[in-house]
Amino acid sequence: MQSGYVTTPFGRRPMSLALVQRQLATAGIKPGKTADKWKVFRDASEARGLLGLQDRSLAVLDALLSFYPDNELRQDAQLIVFPSNAQLALRAHGIAGATLRRHLGLLVDAGLIVRKDSANGKRYARKDKAGSIETAFGFDLSPLLSRAEELAMLAQKVVADRLAFRRAKENLTICRRDVRKLISAAMEEGAPGDWEAIEAIYIGVLARLPRTPAQSDVHAALDEMELLRGEIINILEMQQNTEKTSTNDAHVERHIQNSKPESIHELEPRSEKEQGAKAGGSDEAPSTPLRNFPLGMVLNACPDIAMYGPGGKIGGWKDLMSAAVVVRSMLGISPSAYQEACEVMGAENAAVAVACILERAGHINSPGGYLRDLTRRAERGEFSLGPVLMALLRGQSGGNRKAG
């Protein structure tokens, strides 16, 4: 291979420092290095967008490689090909002369070939007495060998980006379908909520997508659409919890009216056993009463939940449950895990549990798994929120080990 020095182009073609750097790089090819020329060509073809090349440029590169006799590019071989423009145009599927010169320039600018021009700009080879090529002037293919690994990595990146783009478009299609059908179902069934405003947001997200979206456009739209879907699910969950709470409130009110006056104090905690710990000698786990703890106590123990309430504050149990739904989604707790907690603990106690998890988020690896574990223990009568709230009130949660 004839390298190790810098050659300047013939005639009016300009020289650049980038061209100098590329030529110096070819001089540093590791001794004995080889690469399959068609594998390198396929990688360059895959990465053509990153290299600033067009399909015609690849046709010219393919033609140049066809003039190299071996399938392997070798560091110790003569890597200069010297076809005439007529021969090159013929192998490049009859490309016009001006177009050929333009795409040869693009290949040089992309750093895939280097011109090695003779004194008069002609391409030819000078042979020794044994018939071996001694000196050649034409196009040096050394950059392809030098950049073989780089081109392979660029090709892999393009393939990965294409796959990610396809998946993003698929996810966007599914998310669009989910949002559209959820909005339609909510409107048709008269669910509470400003569904016209939500629908306007949905239409706006789609309107911002260009006719031929780029990958960044699709990812941006997907992020917005997923947030919208999450908000819709939160609204529907809040409605469901509100309906369940209203039913529970009516049940509790009847219970209070039919009990002795002092029985109202059963709604306040008295002991760990009364708050849900398993009673000795009983085969059944006691049911957990609704609103076991004063709301003020919960907010003092878990102040972080307040910022997620309506208007950034919590004025009642309904606000706490609304905030818990928002926090549930933020912490990655699945709707099914939260629903199960509501069924076992009651809606208010489930909201308190989520508030406690938020307060201890830095010590919990899996909030969803942690809530499911608490729910199973509460179902067996082995768990009470009282000790958790008292520990938070005493400010001792910072010394706990990671849970979850």
CSV table of C-alpha atoms in Angstrom, one decimal:
chain,number,residue,atom,x,y,z
A,1,MET,CA,0.0,0.0,0.0
A,2,GLN,CA,1.4,3.4,-1.0
A,3,SER,CA,0.8,5.6,2.0
A,4,GLY,CA,2.7,7.4,4.7
A,5,TYR,CA,2.7,10.8,3.0
A,6,VAL,CA,0.2,13.5,2.0
A,7,THR,CA,-0.8,14.0,-1.6
A,8,THR,CA,-2.6,17.1,-2.9
A,9,PRO,CA,-5.3,17.0,-5.6
A,10,PHE,CA,-4.7,17.9,-9.2
A,11,GLY,CA,-5.8,21.1,-10.8
A,12,ARG,CA,-8.3,23.4,-9.1
A,13,ARG,CA,-9.5,20.9,-6.6
A,14,PRO,CA,-8.9,22.5,-3.2
A,15,MET,CA,-6.9,20.9,-0.3
A,16,SER,CA,-8.2,20.9,3.2
A,17,LEU,CA,-6.9,20.1,6.7
A,18,ALA,CA,-9.6,17.4,6.9
A,19,LEU,CA,-8.2,15.7,3.8
A,20,VAL,CA,-4.7,15.9,5.4
A,21,GLN,CA,-6.0,14.2,8.5
A,22,ARG,CA,-7.7,11.4,6.5
A,23,GLN,CA,-4.6,10.7,4.6
A,24,LEU,CA,-2.5,10.6,7.8
A,25,ALA,CA,-5.0,8.2,9.3
A,26,THR,CA,-4.6,5.7,6.4
A,27,ALA,CA,-0.9,5.6,7.2
A,28,GLY,CA,-1.6,4.3,10.7
A,29,ILE,CA,-3.4,1.2,9.6
A,30,LYS,CA,-2.4,-1.7,11.8
A,31,PRO,CA,0.0,-4.1,10.1
A,32,GLY,CA,-1.6,-7.2,8.8
A,33,LYS,CA,-5.2,-5.7,9.0
A,34,THR,CA,-7.7,-7.1,6.5
A,35,ALA,CA,-11.4,-6.6,5.8
A,36,ASP,CA,-14.0,-8.0,3.4
A,37,LYS,CA,-14.5,-5.2,0.9
A,38,TRP,CA,-18.2,-6.1,0.4
A,39,LYS,CA,-18.9,-6.2,4.1
A,40,VAL,CA,-17.3,-2.7,4.4
A,41,PHE,CA,-19.4,-1.6,1.4
A,42,ARG,CA,-22.6,-2.9,3.1
A,43,ASP,CA,-21.8,-1.1,6.3
A,44,ALA,CA,-21.1,2.1,4.4
A,45,SER,CA,-24.4,1.6,2.5
A,46,GLU,CA,-26.3,1.2,5.8
A,47,ALA,CA,-24.7,4.3,7.2
A,48,ARG,CA,-25.0,6.4,4.1
A,49,GLY,CA,-27.3,8.9,5.8
A,50,LEU,CA,-24.7,9.6,8.5
A,51,LEU,CA,-22.0,9.9,5.9
A,52,GLY,CA,-23.9,12.3,3.8
A,53,LEU,CA,-24.1,10.0,0.8
A,54,GLN,CA,-26.8,9.3,-1.7
A,55,ASP,CA,-27.7,6.1,-3.6
A,56,ARG,CA,-25.8,7.2,-6.7
A,57,SER,CA,-22.7,7.7,-4.5
A,58,LEU,CA,-22.9,4.1,-3.4
A,59,ALA,CA,-23.2,3.0,-7.0
A,60,VAL,CA,-20.0,4.8,-7.7
A,61,LEU,CA,-18.3,3.2,-4.7
A,62,ASP,CA,-19.5,-0.2,-5.8
A,63,ALA,CA,-18.0,0.4,-9.2
A,64,LEU,CA,-14.7,1.4,-7.7
A,65,LEU,CA,-14.6,-1.7,-5.5
A,66,SER,CA,-15.2,-3.8,-8.6
A,67,PHE,CA,-11.9,-2.7,-10.0
A,68,TYR,CA,-10.1,-4.0,-6.9
A,69,PRO,CA,-9.3,-7.6,-7.8
A,70,ASP,CA,-9.5,-9.3,-4.4
A,71,ASN,CA,-12.4,-9.6,-2.0
A,72,GLU,CA,-10.2,-8.7,0.9
A,73,LEU,CA,-8.8,-5.3,1.5
A,74,ARG,CA,-5.3,-5.9,3.0
A,75,GLN,CA,-2.9,-3.5,4.6
A,76,ASP,CA,0.1,-4.9,2.7
A,77,ALA,CA,-1.7,-4.8,-0.7
A,78,GLN,CA,-1.9,-2.2,-3.4
A,79,LEU,CA,-5.2,-0.4,-2.6
A,80,ILE,CA,-5.3,2.1,-5.4
A,81,VAL,CA,-7.7,1.6,-8.3
A,82,PHE,CA,-7.2,3.6,-11.5
A,83,PRO,CA,-10.2,3.2,-13.9
A,84,SER,CA,-10.9,5.9,-16.5
A,85,ASN,CA,-14.1,7.9,-16.2
A,86,ALA,CA,-15.6,6.0,-19.1
A,87,GLN,CA,-14.9,2.6,-17.5
A,88,LEU,CA,-16.2,3.8,-14.1
A,89,ALA,CA,-19.4,5.3,-15.6
A,90,LEU,CA,-20.1,2.1,-17.4
A,91,ARG,CA,-19.9,0.0,-14.2
A,92,ALA,CA,-21.9,2.6,-12.3
A,93,HIS,CA,-24.9,1.8,-14.6
A,94,GLY,CA,-24.2,4.4,-17.2
A,95,ILE,CA,-24.0,7.4,-14.9
A,96,ALA,CA,-23.4,10.8,-16.6
A,97,GLY,CA,-19.9,12.3,-16.5
A,98,ALA,CA,-20.9,15.4,-14.4
A,99,THR,CA,-22.9,13.2,-12.0
A,100,LEU,CA,-20.0,10.8,-11.7
A,101,ARG,CA,-17.5,13.6,-10.8
A,102,ARG,CA,-20.0,15.0,-8.2
A,103,HIS,CA,-20.4,11.7,-6.4
A,104,LEU,CA,-16.7,11.0,-6.5
A,105,GLY,CA,-16.3,14.3,-4.7
A,106,LEU,CA,-18.9,13.2,-2.1
A,107,LEU,CA,-17.1,10.0,-1.5
A,108,VAL,CA,-13.9,11.9,-0.9
A,109,ASP,CA,-15.7,14.4,1.4
A,110,ALA,CA,-17.2,11.4,3.3
A,111,GLY,CA,-13.6,10.1,3.9
A,112,LEU,CA,-14.2,6.8,2.1
A,113,ILE,CA,-11.7,7.3,-0.6
A,114,VAL,CA,-8.6,9.5,-1.2
A,115,ARG,CA,-7.5,10.9,-4.5
A,116,LYS,CA,-3.9,10.1,-5.5
A,117,ASP,CA,-3.4,12.3,-8.6
A,118,SER,CA,-0.5,12.1,-11.0
A,119,ALA,CA,1.3,15.1,-12.3
A,120,ASN,CA,-1.1,15.5,-15.2
A,121,GLY,CA,-4.2,14.3,-13.4
A,122,LYS,CA,-4.3,11.0,-15.4
A,123,ARG,CA,-5.0,7.7,-13.7
A,124,TYR,CA,-2.6,4.9,-14.5
A,125,ALA,CA,-0.2,2.4,-12.9
A,126,ARG,CA,3.5,2.0,-13.5
A,127,LYS,CA,4.8,-1.6,-13.3
A,128,ASP,CA,8.3,-3.0,-12.5
A,129,LYS,CA,10.2,-5.5,-14.6
A,130,ALA,CA,8.4,-8.4,-12.9
A,131,GLY,CA,5.0,-7.0,-13.9
A,132,SER,CA,4.0,-6.0,-10.4
A,133,ILE,CA,2.5,-2.5,-9.9
A,134,GLU,CA,5.2,-0.2,-8.6
A,135,THR,CA,3.3,3.1,-8.5
A,136,ALA,CA,-0.4,3.8,-9.1
A,137,PHE,CA,-2.4,7.0,-9.5
A,138,GLY,CA,-6.2,7.0,-9.0
A,139,PHE,CA,-8.4,6.4,-6.0
A,140,ASP,CA,-7.0,5.0,-2.8
A,141,LEU,CA,-9.3,2.6,-1.0
A,142,SER,CA,-7.2,2.6,2.2
A,143,PRO,CA,-9.8,4.7,4.2
A,144,LEU,CA,-12.3,1.9,3.8
A,145,LEU,CA,-9.9,-0.5,5.5
A,146,SER,CA,-8.8,2.1,8.1
A,147,ARG,CA,-12.4,2.9,9.0
A,148,ALA,CA,-13.9,-0.7,8.8
A,149,GLU,CA,-14.7,-0.9,12.5
A,150,GLU,CA,-16.1,2.6,12.6
A,151,LEU,CA,-18.3,2.0,9.6
A,152,ALA,CA,-19.6,-1.3,11.2
A,153,MET,CA,-20.5,0.7,14.4
A,154,LEU,CA,-22.3,3.4,12.4
A,155,ALA,CA,-24.2,0.7,10.5
A,156,GLN,CA,-25.3,-0.9,13.8
A,157,LYS,CA,-26.4,2.4,15.1
A,158,VAL,CA,-28.5,3.1,12.0
A,159,VAL,CA,-30.1,-0.4,12.4
A,160,ALA,CA,-30.8,0.2,16.1
A,161,ASP,CA,-32.3,3.6,15.4
A,162,ARG,CA,-34.5,2.2,12.7
A,163,LEU,CA,-35.8,-0.5,15.0
A,164,ALA,CA,-36.4,2.1,17.8
A,165,PHE,CA,-38.2,4.3,15.3
A,166,ARG,CA,-40.4,1.5,14.1
A,167,ARG,CA,-41.2,0.5,17.7
A,168,ALA,CA,-41.9,4.2,18.6
A,169,LYS,CA,-44.4,4.4,15.7
A,170,GLU,CA,-46.1,1.2,16.8
A,171,ASN,CA,-46.3,2.4,20.4
A,172,LEU,CA,-47.7,5.7,19.2
A,173,THR,CA,-50.3,4.0,17.1
A,174,ILE,CA,-51.4,1.9,20.1
A,175,CYS,CA,-51.4,4.9,22.5
A,176,ARG,CA,-53.4,6.9,20.0
A,177,ARG,CA,-55.9,4.1,19.8
A,178,ASP,CA,-56.1,3.8,23.6
A,179,VAL,CA,-56.6,7.6,24.2
A,180,ARG,CA,-59.2,7.9,21.4
A,181,LYS,CA,-61.3,5.0,22.6
A,182,LEU,CA,-61.0,6.0,26.3
A,183,ILE,CA,-62.2,9.5,25.5
A,184,SER,CA,-65.1,8.2,23.4
A,185,ALA,CA,-66.1,5.7,26.1
A,186,ALA,CA,-66.0,8.4,28.7
A,187,MET,CA,-68.1,10.8,26.6
A,188,GLU,CA,-70.7,8.1,25.6
A,189,GLU,CA,-71.1,6.9,29.2
A,190,GLY,CA,-71.2,10.4,30.7
A,191,ALA,CA,-68.2,10.1,33.0
A,192,PRO,CA,-67.4,13.2,34.9
A,193,GLY,CA,-64.6,15.3,33.5
A,194,ASP,CA,-63.8,17.9,30.9
A,195,TRP,CA,-63.6,15.5,28.0
A,196,GLU,CA,-63.9,18.1,25.3
A,197,ALA,CA,-60.7,19.8,26.6
A,198,ILE,CA,-58.9,16.4,26.8
A,199,GLU,CA,-60.0,15.6,23.3
A,200,ALA,CA,-58.7,19.0,22.1
A,201,ILE,CA,-55.3,18.2,23.6
A,202,TYR,CA,-55.4,14.8,21.8
A,203,ILE,CA,-56.1,16.5,18.5
A,204,GLY,CA,-53.4,19.1,19.1
A,205,VAL,CA,-50.7,16.4,19.7
A,206,LEU,CA,-51.6,14.8,16.4
A,207,ALA,CA,-51.8,18.1,14.6
A,208,ARG,CA,-48.2,18.8,15.5
A,209,LEU,CA,-46.9,15.6,13.8
A,210,PRO,CA,-45.6,16.5,10.3
A,211,ARG,CA,-46.8,14.5,7.3
A,212,THR,CA,-43.4,12.6,7.3
A,213,PRO,CA,-42.3,12.7,10.9
A,214,ALA,CA,-38.7,12.2,12.0
A,215,GLN,CA,-37.8,10.0,14.9
A,216,SER,CA,-37.6,13.0,17.3
A,217,ASP,CA,-41.2,14.0,16.2
A,218,VAL,CA,-42.6,10.5,16.9
A,219,HIS,CA,-40.9,10.3,20.3
A,220,ALA,CA,-42.1,13.7,21.3
A,221,ALA,CA,-45.7,12.9,20.3
A,222,LEU,CA,-45.4,9.5,22.1
A,223,ASP,CA,-44.3,11.2,25.3
A,224,GLU,CA,-47.2,13.6,25.2
A,225,MET,CA,-49.7,10.9,24.2
A,226,GLU,CA,-48.6,8.6,27.1
A,227,LEU,CA,-48.9,11.5,29.6
A,228,LEU,CA,-52.4,12.1,28.3
A,229,ARG,CA,-53.3,8.5,28.5
A,230,GLY,CA,-52.1,8.4,32.1
A,231,GLU,CA,-54.1,11.4,33.0
A,232,ILE,CA,-57.2,9.9,31.5
A,233,ILE,CA,-56.7,6.7,33.5
A,234,ASN,CA,-56.1,8.7,36.6
A,235,ILE,CA,-59.4,10.6,36.1
A,236,LEU,CA,-61.3,7.4,35.6
A,237,GLU,CA,-59.6,5.8,38.6
A,238,MET,CA,-60.5,8.8,40.8
A,239,GLN,CA,-64.1,8.5,39.6
A,240,GLN,CA,-64.2,4.8,40.5
A,241,ASN,CA,-62.6,5.5,44.0
A,242,THR,CA,-65.1,8.3,44.6
A,243,GLU,CA,-68.0,6.1,43.8
A,244,LYS,CA,-66.7,3.4,46.1
A,245,THR,CA,-66.0,5.9,48.9
A,246,SER,CA,-69.6,7.3,48.6
A,247,THR,CA,-70.9,3.7,49.0
A,248,ASN,CA,-68.6,3.1,52.0
A,249,ASP,CA,-69.6,6.4,53.6
A,250,ALA,CA,-73.3,5.5,53.4
A,251,HIS,CA,-72.5,2.1,55.0
A,252,VAL,CA,-70.5,3.7,57.8
A,253,GLU,CA,-73.2,6.3,58.4
A,254,ARG,CA,-75.8,3.6,58.9
A,255,HIS,CA,-73.4,1.7,61.2
A,256,ILE,CA,-72.9,4.7,63.4
A,257,GLN,CA,-76.6,5.4,63.6
A,258,ASN,CA,-77.3,1.8,64.6
A,259,SER,CA,-74.6,1.6,67.2
A,260,LYS,CA,-74.2,3.0,70.7
A,261,PRO,CA,-73.0,6.6,70.9
A,262,GLU,CA,-69.6,5.6,72.2
A,263,SER,CA,-69.0,3.3,69.3
A,264,ILE,CA,-67.9,6.3,67.1
A,265,HIS,CA,-64.6,6.2,68.9
A,266,GLU,CA,-63.9,2.9,67.2
A,267,LEU,CA,-62.9,5.0,64.2
A,268,GLU,CA,-59.8,6.3,66.1
A,269,PRO,CA,-56.8,4.0,66.8
A,270,ARG,CA,-56.4,2.6,70.2
A,271,SER,CA,-54.0,-0.2,69.9
A,272,GLU,CA,-52.0,-2.1,67.3
A,273,LYS,CA,-54.3,-5.1,67.7
A,274,GLU,CA,-57.4,-2.9,67.1
A,275,GLN,CA,-55.8,-1.3,64.0
A,276,GLY,CA,-55.5,-4.6,62.2
A,277,ALA,CA,-53.0,-6.9,64.0
A,278,LYS,CA,-54.0,-10.5,64.2
A,279,ALA,CA,-56.0,-11.2,67.4
A,280,GLY,CA,-54.9,-14.1,69.4
A,281,GLY,CA,-57.2,-17.1,69.5
A,282,SER,CA,-59.2,-15.9,66.5
A,283,ASP,CA,-59.2,-17.7,63.2
A,284,GLU,CA,-60.3,-14.6,61.3
A,285,ALA,CA,-58.3,-11.5,60.6
A,286,PRO,CA,-60.3,-8.5,61.9
A,287,SER,CA,-61.6,-6.1,59.2
A,288,THR,CA,-59.8,-2.7,59.0
A,289,PRO,CA,-62.2,0.1,59.9
A,290,LEU,CA,-62.4,3.1,57.5
A,291,ARG,CA,-60.5,6.3,58.4
A,292,ASN,CA,-58.5,4.6,61.1
A,293,PHE,CA,-56.4,7.7,61.7
A,294,PRO,CA,-57.1,11.5,61.9
A,295,LEU,CA,-56.3,13.2,58.7
A,296,GLY,CA,-54.2,15.8,60.5
A,297,MET,CA,-52.0,13.0,61.9
A,298,VAL,CA,-51.6,11.5,58.4
A,299,LEU,CA,-50.6,14.9,56.9
A,300,ASN,CA,-48.1,15.6,59.8
A,301,ALA,CA,-46.5,12.2,59.2
A,302,CYS,CA,-46.6,12.4,55.4
A,303,PRO,CA,-46.3,16.1,54.4
A,304,ASP,CA,-45.0,15.3,50.9
A,305,ILE,CA,-48.4,14.1,49.7
A,306,ALA,CA,-49.9,17.6,50.1
A,307,MET,CA,-48.3,19.0,47.0
A,308,TYR,CA,-50.1,16.4,44.8
A,309,GLY,CA,-53.6,17.4,46.1
A,310,PRO,CA,-55.9,19.7,44.2
A,311,GLY,CA,-54.3,23.1,44.1
A,312,GLY,CA,-51.3,21.8,46.0
A,313,LYS,CA,-53.1,21.2,49.3
A,314,ILE,CA,-55.3,18.6,50.9
A,315,GLY,CA,-58.4,19.7,52.7
A,316,GLY,CA,-60.1,16.4,53.3
A,317,TRP,CA,-60.1,12.7,52.7
A,318,LYS,CA,-61.3,13.0,49.2
A,319,ASP,CA,-58.4,15.3,48.3
A,320,LEU,CA,-56.0,12.8,49.9
A,321,MET,CA,-57.4,10.0,47.8
A,322,SER,CA,-57.1,12.1,44.7
A,323,ALA,CA,-53.5,12.9,45.5
A,324,ALA,CA,-52.8,9.2,46.2
A,325,VAL,CA,-54.0,8.3,42.7
A,326,VAL,CA,-51.5,10.8,41.2
A,327,VAL,CA,-48.7,9.6,43.4
A,328,ARG,CA,-49.5,6.0,42.6
A,329,SER,CA,-49.0,6.6,38.9
A,330,MET,CA,-45.8,8.7,39.6
A,331,LEU,CA,-44.2,5.9,41.7
A,332,GLY,CA,-45.0,3.3,39.1
A,333,ILE,CA,-47.6,1.4,41.2
A,334,SER,CA,-49.9,-0.5,38.9
A,335,PRO,CA,-53.6,0.3,38.9
A,336,SER,CA,-54.3,-3.4,39.9
A,337,ALA,CA,-52.0,-3.2,42.9
A,338,TYR,CA,-53.7,0.0,44.1
A,339,GLN,CA,-57.2,-1.4,43.5
A,340,GLU,CA,-56.4,-4.5,45.5
A,341,ALA,CA,-55.1,-2.3,48.4
A,342,CYS,CA,-58.3,-0.3,48.3
A,343,GLU,CA,-60.4,-3.5,48.4
A,344,VAL,CA,-58.5,-5.0,51.3
A,345,MET,CA,-57.6,-1.9,53.4
A,346,GLY,CA,-60.3,0.5,52.3
A,347,ALA,CA,-59.9,3.5,50.0
A,348,GLU,CA,-58.7,5.9,52.8
A,349,ASN,CA,-56.2,3.5,54.3
A,350,ALA,CA,-54.9,2.6,50.8
A,351,ALA,CA,-54.4,6.4,50.2
A,352,VAL,CA,-52.6,6.6,53.6
A,353,ALA,CA,-50.4,3.7,52.6
A,354,VAL,CA,-49.4,5.4,49.4
A,355,ALA,CA,-48.6,8.6,51.3
A,356,CYS,CA,-46.3,6.6,53.6
A,357,ILE,CA,-44.6,5.0,50.6
A,358,LEU,CA,-44.1,8.4,49.0
A,359,GLU,CA,-42.5,9.6,52.3
A,360,ARG,CA,-40.1,6.6,52.3
A,361,ALA,CA,-39.6,6.5,48.6
A,362,GLY,CA,-35.8,6.8,49.0
A,363,HIS,CA,-35.8,3.6,51.0
A,364,ILE,CA,-38.1,1.5,48.8
A,365,ASN,CA,-36.8,-0.2,45.7
A,366,SER,CA,-40.2,-1.3,44.3
A,367,PRO,CA,-43.2,0.8,45.5
A,368,GLY,CA,-45.6,-1.5,43.6
A,369,GLY,CA,-44.2,-4.7,45.1
A,370,TYR,CA,-44.1,-3.0,48.6
A,371,LEU,CA,-47.7,-2.0,48.4
A,372,ARG,CA,-48.7,-5.5,47.3
A,373,ASP,CA,-46.8,-7.0,50.3
A,374,LEU,CA,-48.5,-4.6,52.7
A,375,THR,CA,-51.9,-5.6,51.1
A,376,ARG,CA,-51.3,-9.3,51.6
A,377,ARG,CA,-50.2,-8.7,55.2
A,378,ALA,CA,-53.2,-6.6,55.9
A,379,GLU,CA,-55.5,-9.2,54.4
A,380,ARG,CA,-54.0,-11.7,56.9
A,381,GLY,CA,-54.5,-9.2,59.7
A,382,GLU,CA,-50.7,-8.9,60.2
A,383,PHE,CA,-50.2,-5.3,59.3
A,384,SER,CA,-51.3,-1.9,60.7
A,385,LEU,CA,-50.5,1.6,59.4
A,386,GLY,CA,-50.3,2.9,63.0
A,387,PRO,CA,-46.6,1.9,63.7
A,388,VAL,CA,-45.6,3.3,60.3
A,389,LEU,CA,-47.3,6.6,60.9
A,390,MET,CA,-45.8,6.8,64.4
A,391,ALA,CA,-42.3,6.1,63.1
A,392,LEU,CA,-42.7,8.8,60.4
A,393,LEU,CA,-43.9,11.2,63.1
A,394,ARG,CA,-40.9,10.5,65.2
A,395,GLY,CA,-38.6,11.2,62.2
A,396,GLN,CA,-36.9,7.8,62.4
A,397,SER,CA,-37.6,6.7,58.8
A,398,GLY,CA,-34.2,7.9,57.6
A,399,GLY,CA,-32.4,5.1,59.5
A,400,ASN,CA,-34.5,2.3,58.0
A,401,ARG,CA,-32.9,-0.1,55.6
A,402,LYS,CA,-34.1,-0.3,52.0
A,403,ALA,CA,-37.3,-2.3,51.7
A,404,GLY,CA,-39.2,-3.7,48.7
